Amino acid sequence: MMEYQQPEASDSMALDAMPGGHQSVLDGLPQELKECLRRAARVVFIANNPAIAPADFQALNIGNDDVVVSFNTCVKSALLCPYSVNVFVHGFNAPDAYFFGLPYGPEVQRLFKNAGGRCFTMLVGSTEAMCPLPQVALYWERIPLPALWNYPVDRPGGKRYVGPSTGFNALVLFDWLRSHAGYNYQLMTLGFSNEAGKFWGGHAWDYERDWLQKSDVIVVPLQRRSWWQVLLRRK
């Protein structure tokens, strides 16, 4: 999938500490995406949060050079803009050998058809060799960045975590790029503020929340709903 290169993430990391330590963080990105990131004012993550309403997304006022990141099932794909840069991140399910959210649904497929080369796929957590593909970023499990390599292993009850969530993998990666690759974009999240949604128990959510709270990522809260709007959404 990639040539053997020492990671630029941290000189203190042992290269053989975990699988994936051979890969270059920066070289995993296609050149076209690097150019989009160089022009970007903002990189905005959209959570798979059912509480996100069209008004929440519209309030972001997404521009042509903004990069919007969705992941896995991309449940809010209907809100995405065909004129912005869109990145779709998919995590690898190693036991069953497939990527969550693939193949794409019709809404995402339409975005790719009408994007003029400004839609990208990012595959994270792969444990199998893959051939490079146009417009696709490829990363082995695990991306050699401190917040990912230091991810908790054992749950309090004794069972093991499966590893970082797909969104956290990508969030840590895009945050690292700002300080190591010369990009100047703001990093923002929508729907990561715990207003709604259910969390699968396989990830260390407290660890991920703590990292987000201590970072300089901008967490955009969802707009307040009137009581009748909340009631209608529940129905």
Coordinates of C-alpha atoms in Angstrom, one line a residue:
M1 CA 0.0 0.0 0.0
M2 CA 2.8 2.5 0.9
E3 CA 6.5 2.5 0.9
Y4 CA 8.3 2.0 4.2
Q5 CA 8.9 5.4 5.8
Q6 CA 9.6 6.5 9.3
P7 CA 6.7 8.4 10.8
E8 CA 7.1 12.2 11.4
A9 CA 4.6 12.1 14.3
S10 CA 7.0 11.8 17.3
D11 CA 10.7 11.1 17.6
S12 CA 10.1 9.5 20.9
M13 CA 7.9 6.7 19.5
A14 CA 9.3 3.3 19.0
L15 CA 8.8 2.4 15.3
D16 CA 7.9 -1.2 16.1
A17 CA 5.6 -0.3 19.1
M18 CA 2.5 -1.0 17.1
P19 CA 1.5 -2.1 13.6
G20 CA 1.3 0.8 11.2
G21 CA 4.5 2.5 12.5
H22 CA 6.1 2.2 9.1
Q23 CA 3.8 4.6 7.3
S24 CA 4.2 8.3 6.5
V25 CA 1.3 10.3 7.9
L26 CA 1.6 13.0 5.2
D27 CA 2.2 10.8 2.3
G28 CA -1.0 8.9 2.9
L29 CA -2.9 11.8 1.5
P30 CA -3.5 12.2 -2.3
Q31 CA -1.8 15.3 -3.7
E32 CA -5.1 16.8 -4.8
L33 CA -6.4 16.7 -1.2
K34 CA -3.2 18.3 0.1
E35 CA -3.8 21.2 -2.3
C36 CA -7.4 21.5 -1.2
L37 CA -6.2 21.6 2.5
R38 CA -3.7 24.3 1.6
R39 CA -6.5 26.5 0.3
A40 CA -9.0 25.6 3.1
A41 CA -10.0 28.2 5.7
R42 CA -11.9 25.5 7.7
V43 CA -12.1 21.8 8.0
V44 CA -15.5 20.9 9.5
F45 CA -16.4 17.5 10.9
I46 CA -20.0 16.4 10.8
A47 CA -21.0 13.8 13.3
N48 CA -23.5 11.0 12.6
N49 CA -25.7 12.6 15.1
P50 CA -29.5 12.5 14.5
A51 CA -30.0 15.7 16.4
I52 CA -28.2 17.7 13.6
A53 CA -30.9 19.7 11.8
P54 CA -30.6 21.5 8.4
A55 CA -30.4 24.8 10.2
D56 CA -27.4 23.7 12.2
F57 CA -25.5 22.9 9.0
Q58 CA -26.7 26.0 7.2
A59 CA -25.5 28.2 10.1
L60 CA -21.9 27.0 9.3
N61 CA -22.1 29.0 6.0
I62 CA -19.9 26.5 4.2
G63 CA -17.8 28.0 1.5
N64 CA -16.2 26.7 -1.7
D65 CA -12.8 26.1 -0.2
D66 CA -14.1 24.7 3.1
V67 CA -13.4 21.0 3.6
V68 CA -16.3 19.0 5.1
V69 CA -15.5 15.6 6.7
S70 CA -18.1 12.9 7.2
F71 CA -17.5 9.3 8.2
N72 CA -18.8 5.7 8.0
T73 CA -22.5 5.7 7.2
C74 CA -22.5 9.5 6.6
V75 CA -26.1 9.8 7.9
K76 CA -26.2 13.6 7.2
S77 CA -25.1 13.3 3.6
A78 CA -28.3 15.0 2.4
L79 CA -27.1 18.3 4.0
L80 CA -23.7 18.3 2.2
C81 CA -22.8 20.9 -0.4
P82 CA -21.7 19.8 -3.9
Y83 CA -19.6 23.0 -4.2
S84 CA -17.4 22.5 -1.1
V85 CA -14.6 19.9 -0.7
N86 CA -16.0 16.7 0.9
V87 CA -14.0 14.0 2.5
F88 CA -15.6 10.7 3.5
V89 CA -13.8 8.6 6.1
H90 CA -14.4 4.9 6.5
G91 CA -13.0 2.6 9.3
F92 CA -12.0 -1.0 8.6
N93 CA -13.8 -3.9 10.3
A94 CA -11.0 -6.4 10.5
P95 CA -12.9 -9.5 11.6
D96 CA -15.3 -9.2 8.6
A97 CA -12.8 -7.5 6.2
Y98 CA -14.9 -4.5 5.0
F99 CA -15.0 -0.8 5.5
F100 CA -18.0 0.7 7.4
G101 CA -20.3 2.8 5.1
L102 CA -19.1 1.3 1.8
P103 CA -20.4 1.1 -0.9
Y104 CA -21.7 4.6 -0.9
G105 CA -25.4 5.4 -0.9
P106 CA -27.0 7.4 -3.8
E107 CA -26.6 10.9 -2.1
V108 CA -22.9 10.5 -1.7
Q109 CA -22.6 9.0 -5.2
R110 CA -24.3 12.1 -6.6
L111 CA -21.8 14.3 -4.8
F112 CA -18.9 12.4 -6.3
K113 CA -20.4 12.8 -9.8
N114 CA -20.9 16.5 -9.5
A115 CA -17.8 17.5 -7.4
G116 CA -15.3 18.1 -10.2
G117 CA -12.6 16.1 -8.4
R118 CA -13.3 17.8 -5.0
C119 CA -14.6 14.6 -3.3
F120 CA -12.2 12.3 -1.5
T121 CA -12.3 9.0 0.3
M122 CA -10.2 8.2 3.3
L123 CA -9.8 4.6 4.5
V124 CA -8.4 4.1 8.0
G125 CA -7.5 1.1 10.1
S126 CA -6.6 -1.3 7.2
T127 CA -4.9 -4.5 8.2
E128 CA -4.7 -5.8 4.7
A129 CA -2.4 -4.6 1.8
M130 CA -4.3 -2.3 -0.6
C131 CA -3.3 -0.8 -4.0
P132 CA -3.2 3.0 -4.1
L133 CA -6.3 4.5 -5.7
P134 CA -7.0 8.0 -7.2
Q135 CA -8.7 10.4 -4.8
V136 CA -8.3 7.9 -1.9
A137 CA -6.2 8.4 1.3
L138 CA -5.0 5.0 2.7
Y139 CA -3.9 4.4 6.3
W140 CA -2.9 1.2 8.0
E141 CA -3.9 0.4 11.6
R142 CA -2.6 2.3 13.4
I143 CA -1.8 5.8 12.3
P144 CA 1.4 6.7 14.1
L145 CA 0.3 9.8 16.1
P146 CA 0.6 10.0 19.9
A147 CA -3.2 10.3 20.7
L148 CA -3.9 7.2 18.7
W149 CA -0.9 5.1 19.7
N150 CA -1.6 5.9 23.4
Y151 CA -5.3 5.0 23.1
P152 CA -6.6 2.9 26.0
V153 CA -6.6 -0.8 25.6
D154 CA -8.5 -2.3 28.5
R155 CA -11.9 -1.3 29.7
P156 CA -12.7 -1.1 33.4
G157 CA -14.7 -4.3 33.2
G158 CA -11.8 -6.2 31.7
K159 CA -12.8 -6.4 28.0
R160 CA -10.6 -4.7 25.5
Y161 CA -11.5 -1.6 23.4
V162 CA -11.4 -2.2 19.7
G163 CA -9.4 1.0 19.2
P164 CA -10.1 4.6 18.2
S165 CA -13.4 5.5 16.5
T166 CA -13.3 6.4 12.8
G167 CA -14.1 10.0 13.6
F168 CA -11.3 10.2 16.2
N169 CA -8.8 8.7 13.9
A170 CA -9.5 11.4 11.3
L171 CA -9.8 14.3 13.8
V172 CA -6.4 13.5 15.3
L173 CA -4.9 13.3 11.8
F174 CA -6.4 16.6 10.6
D175 CA -5.3 18.3 13.8
W176 CA -1.7 17.0 13.4
L177 CA -1.6 18.2 9.8
R178 CA -2.1 21.8 11.0
S179 CA 1.0 21.9 13.1
H180 CA 3.3 19.7 10.9
A181 CA 2.3 20.3 7.3
G182 CA 2.0 24.1 7.1
Y183 CA -1.8 24.2 6.9
N184 CA -3.6 27.1 8.4
Y185 CA -7.2 26.0 8.5
Q186 CA -9.5 26.1 11.5
L187 CA -10.7 22.7 12.7
M188 CA -14.3 22.5 13.8
T189 CA -16.9 19.9 14.7
L190 CA -20.7 19.8 14.5
G191 CA -22.7 17.3 16.5
F192 CA -19.8 16.3 18.8
S193 CA -21.2 18.2 21.7
N194 CA -23.2 15.3 23.2
E195 CA -26.7 16.6 22.5
A196 CA -28.0 13.3 21.2
G197 CA -27.1 10.0 19.8
K198 CA -26.0 6.6 21.1
F199 CA -22.5 5.5 21.6
W200 CA -21.3 2.0 20.7
G201 CA -19.4 0.5 23.7
G202 CA -16.3 -0.6 21.8
H203 CA -14.5 2.8 21.9
A204 CA -13.0 4.8 24.8
W205 CA -15.4 7.7 24.5
D206 CA -14.2 9.4 27.7
Y207 CA -10.6 9.4 26.4
E208 CA -11.8 10.9 23.0
R209 CA -13.9 13.6 24.7
D210 CA -11.0 14.5 27.0
W211 CA -8.7 14.9 24.0
L212 CA -11.3 17.1 22.2
Q213 CA -11.8 19.3 25.3
K214 CA -8.1 19.9 25.7
S215 CA -7.5 20.6 22.0
D216 CA -8.0 23.8 20.1
V217 CA -10.7 22.2 17.9
I218 CA -13.8 24.4 17.8
V219 CA -16.9 22.5 19.0
V220 CA -20.0 24.0 17.5
P221 CA -23.1 23.4 19.7
L222 CA -26.4 22.5 18.0
Q223 CA -29.0 25.2 17.9
R224 CA -31.6 25.1 20.7
R225 CA -35.0 23.5 19.8
S226 CA -38.4 24.5 21.1
W227 CA -40.2 21.9 23.1
W228 CA -42.6 21.1 20.2
Q229 CA -39.7 20.6 17.8
V230 CA -38.1 18.1 20.2
L231 CA -41.4 16.3 20.6
L232 CA -41.9 16.0 16.8
R233 CA -38.4 14.7 16.3
R234 CA -39.0 12.0 18.9
K235 CA -42.1 10.9 17.1

